PDB file of C-alpha atoms in Angstrom:
ATOM      1  CA  MET A  39      77.240 104.639  95.119  1.00 80.00           C
ATOM      2  CA  GLU A  40      79.929 106.647  93.537  1.00 92.00           C
ATOM      3  CA  LYS A  41      81.672 106.068  90.426  1.00 95.00           C
ATOM      4  CA  PHE A  42      85.602 105.992  91.075  1.00 97.00           C
ATOM      5  CA  THR A  43      87.519 108.116  88.760  1.00 95.00           C
ATOM      6  CA  GLU A  44      90.135 106.903  86.640  1.00 95.00           C
ATOM      7  CA  ALA A  45      92.743 108.259  89.538  1.00 96.00           C
ATOM      8  CA  GLN A  46      91.095 106.252  91.932  1.00 97.00           C
ATOM      9  CA  ILE A  47      90.447 103.806  90.301  1.00 97.00           C
ATOM     10  CA  GLN A  48      94.285 103.104  89.225  1.00 97.00           C
ATOM     11  CA  ASP A  49      95.055 103.248  93.057  1.00 97.00           C
ATOM     12  CA  TYR A  50      92.707 100.373  93.819  1.00 96.00           C
ATOM     13  CA  LEU A  51      94.812  98.267  90.885  1.00 97.00           C
ATOM     14  CA  SER A  52      98.137  99.082  92.770  1.00 96.00           C
ATOM     15  CA  GLN A  53      96.865  96.916  95.144  1.00 94.00           C
ATOM     16  CA  PHE A  54      95.814  93.837  93.329  1.00 95.00           C
ATOM     17  CA  ASP A  55      98.232  91.824  90.566  1.00 94.00           C
ATOM     18  CA  GLY A  56      96.943  91.017  87.155  1.00 96.00           C
ATOM     19  CA  TRP A  57      94.229  93.698  86.951  1.00 98.00           C
ATOM     20  CA  GLU A  58      93.526  96.025  84.553  1.00 97.00           C
ATOM     21  CA  TYR A  59      91.287  99.194  83.691  1.00 97.00           C
ATOM     22  CA  VAL A  60      89.922  98.457  79.925  1.00 97.00           C
ATOM     23  CA  ASP A  61      86.479  99.735  78.392  1.00 95.00           C
ATOM     24  CA  GLY A  62      84.785 100.592  81.697  1.00 95.00           C
ATOM     25  CA  ALA A  63      85.474  98.088  83.581  1.00 97.00           C
ATOM     26  CA  ILE A  64      88.413  95.866  86.056  1.00 98.00           C
ATOM     27  CA  GLU A  65      89.139  92.643  84.117  1.00 98.00           C
ATOM     28  CA  THR A  66      91.536  89.711  85.078  1.00 98.00           C
ATOM     29  CA  THR A  67      91.914  86.664  83.469  1.00 98.00           C
ATOM     30  CA  PHE A  68      92.773  83.298  85.484  1.00 97.00           C
ATOM     31  CA  GLU A  69      93.944  79.615  83.586  1.00 97.00           C
ATOM     32  CA  PHE A  70      93.817  76.769  85.888  1.00 96.00           C
ATOM     33  CA  LYS A  71      94.321  73.320  85.897  1.00 97.00           C
ATOM     34  CA  ASP A  72      91.268  72.201  84.063  1.00 97.00           C
ATOM     35  CA  PHE A  73      88.490  72.185  82.703  1.00 97.00           C
ATOM     36  CA  LYS A  74      86.391  70.469  86.050  1.00 97.00           C
ATOM     37  CA  GLU A  75      88.151  72.563  88.269  1.00 96.00           C
ATOM     38  CA  ALA A  76      87.874  76.527  86.364  1.00 97.00           C
ATOM     39  CA  PHE A  77      83.658  75.750  87.395  1.00 97.00           C
ATOM     40  CA  SER A  78      84.483  74.763  90.210  1.00 96.00           C
ATOM     41  CA  VAL A  79      85.623  77.950  90.619  1.00 97.00           C
ATOM     42  CA  MET A  80      83.141  79.644  88.967  1.00 97.00           C
ATOM     43  CA  THR A  81      80.535  77.691  91.013  1.00 97.00           C
ATOM     44  CA  ARG A  82      82.337  79.470  94.660  1.00 97.00           C
ATOM     45  CA  ILE A  83      82.511  83.060  92.640  1.00 98.00           C
ATOM     46  CA  ALA A  84      78.763  82.786  92.087  1.00 98.00           C
ATOM     47  CA  PHE A  85      77.745  82.587  95.310  1.00 98.00           C
ATOM     48  CA  GLU A  86      79.630  85.049  96.579  1.00 98.00           C
ATOM     49  CA  CYS A  87      78.316  86.972  93.667  1.00 97.00           C
ATOM     50  CA  GLU A  88      75.308  86.387  94.786  1.00 97.00           C
ATOM     51  CA  ALA A  89      76.178  86.278  98.608  1.00 97.00           C
ATOM     52  CA  GLN A  90      77.447  90.291  97.578  1.00 97.00           C
ATOM     53  CA  GLY A  91      74.709  91.255  95.371  1.00 95.00           C
ATOM     54  CA  HIS A  92      77.491  91.961  91.915  1.00 96.00           C
ATOM     55  CA  HIS A  93      77.804  90.040  89.441  1.00 95.00           C
ATOM     56  CA  PRO A  94      80.573  89.491  86.719  1.00 97.00           C
ATOM     57  CA  ASP A  95      80.170  89.896  83.294  1.00 97.00           C
ATOM     58  CA  TRP A  96      82.864  86.823  82.332  1.00 98.00           C
ATOM     59  CA  SER A  97      83.471  84.118  80.287  1.00 97.00           C
ATOM     60  CA  ASN A  98      84.460  80.183  80.330  1.00 97.00           C
ATOM     61  CA  VAL A  99      86.320  78.522  77.755  1.00 97.00           C
ATOM     62  CA  TYR A 100      87.827  74.677  79.173  1.00 97.00           C
ATOM     63  CA  LYS A 101      90.533  75.801  81.950  1.00 97.00           C
ATOM     64  CA  THR A 102      90.397  79.826  81.055  1.00 98.00           C
ATOM     65  CA  LEU A 103      87.346  82.587  83.133  1.00 98.00           C
ATOM     66  CA  ASN A 104      87.757  86.324  82.486  1.00 98.00           C
ATOM     67  CA  ILE A 105      85.955  88.504  84.430  1.00 98.00           C
ATOM     68  CA  ARG A 106      85.002  91.487  84.309  1.00 98.00           C
ATOM     69  CA  LEU A 107      83.309  93.542  86.746  1.00 98.00           C
ATOM     70  CA  ASN A 108      82.192  97.595  86.511  1.00 97.00           C
ATOM     71  CA  THR A 109      79.321  98.616  88.535  1.00 97.00           C
ATOM     72  CA  HIS A 110      75.932  98.529  85.416  1.00 92.00           C
ATOM     73  CA  ASP A 111      73.509 101.681  88.024  1.00 91.00           C
ATOM     74  CA  ALA A 112      76.195 104.225  88.451  1.00 93.00           C
ATOM     75  CA  ASN A 113      77.985 103.980  84.671  1.00 93.00           C
ATOM     76  CA  GLY A 114      81.471 102.970  86.145  1.00 96.00           C
ATOM     77  CA  ILE A 115      84.772 101.409  88.353  1.00 98.00           C
ATOM     78  CA  THR A 116      82.681 101.123  92.856  1.00 97.00           C
ATOM     79  CA  GLU A 117      83.797 100.249  95.578  1.00 96.00           C
ATOM     80  CA  LYS A 118      81.531  97.191  94.973  1.00 97.00           C
ATOM     81  CA  ASP A 119      83.994  95.998  92.317  1.00 98.00           C
ATOM     82  CA  PHE A 120      86.911  96.200  94.200  1.00 98.00           C
ATOM     83  CA  ALA A 121      85.081  94.137  97.096  1.00 97.00           C
ATOM     84  CA  LEU A 122      84.102  91.862  94.702  1.00 98.00           C
ATOM     85  CA  ALA A 123      87.666  91.746  93.521  1.00 98.00           C
ATOM     86  CA  ARG A 124      89.130  90.949  96.806  1.00 97.00           C
ATOM     87  CA  ALA A 125      86.458  87.964  97.366  1.00 98.00           C
ATOM     88  CA  ILE A 126      87.609  86.678  94.390  1.00 98.00           C
ATOM     89  CA  GLU A 127      91.379  86.794  93.969  1.00 97.00           C
ATOM     90  CA  ASP A 128      90.338  85.549  98.307  1.00 96.00           C
ATOM     91  CA  ILE A 129      89.131  82.525  96.524  1.00 96.00           C
ATOM     92  CA  ILE A 130      91.155  81.934  94.367  1.00 94.00           C
ATOM     93  CA  ASP A 131      94.453  82.266  96.294  1.00 90.00           C
ATOM     94  CA  SER A 132      92.950  79.411  99.303  1.00 87.00           C
ATOM     95  CA  ASP A 133      91.296  77.011  96.116  1.00 70.00           C
ATOM     96  CA  SER A 134      95.261  76.970  95.623  1.00 67.00           C
ATOM     97  CA  GLU A 135      96.779  76.913  98.397  1.00 65.00           C
ATOM     98  CA  ASN A 136      94.044  73.290  98.568  1.00 56.00           C
TER      99      ASN A 136
END
């Protein structure tokens, strides 16, 4: 998988609200109503990560979820990171509609 240039990363990031390029990864933070909601969404994201064979660096403290994505094999950002970011956004959006 080909590593993206800084210009490509910034171009892709323009399609996402709340995601930033920081220290070699794209990252974002989500706030939920409570821990139960945060953990529920994390579980849904985990299943998507398994399906894509791509896994985030993430942390959860109470109702806050921090997610960092990069492709370790490519030593940078690739299409895989943005595909997973899009899927995460879709999960978050579908959760907020319920």
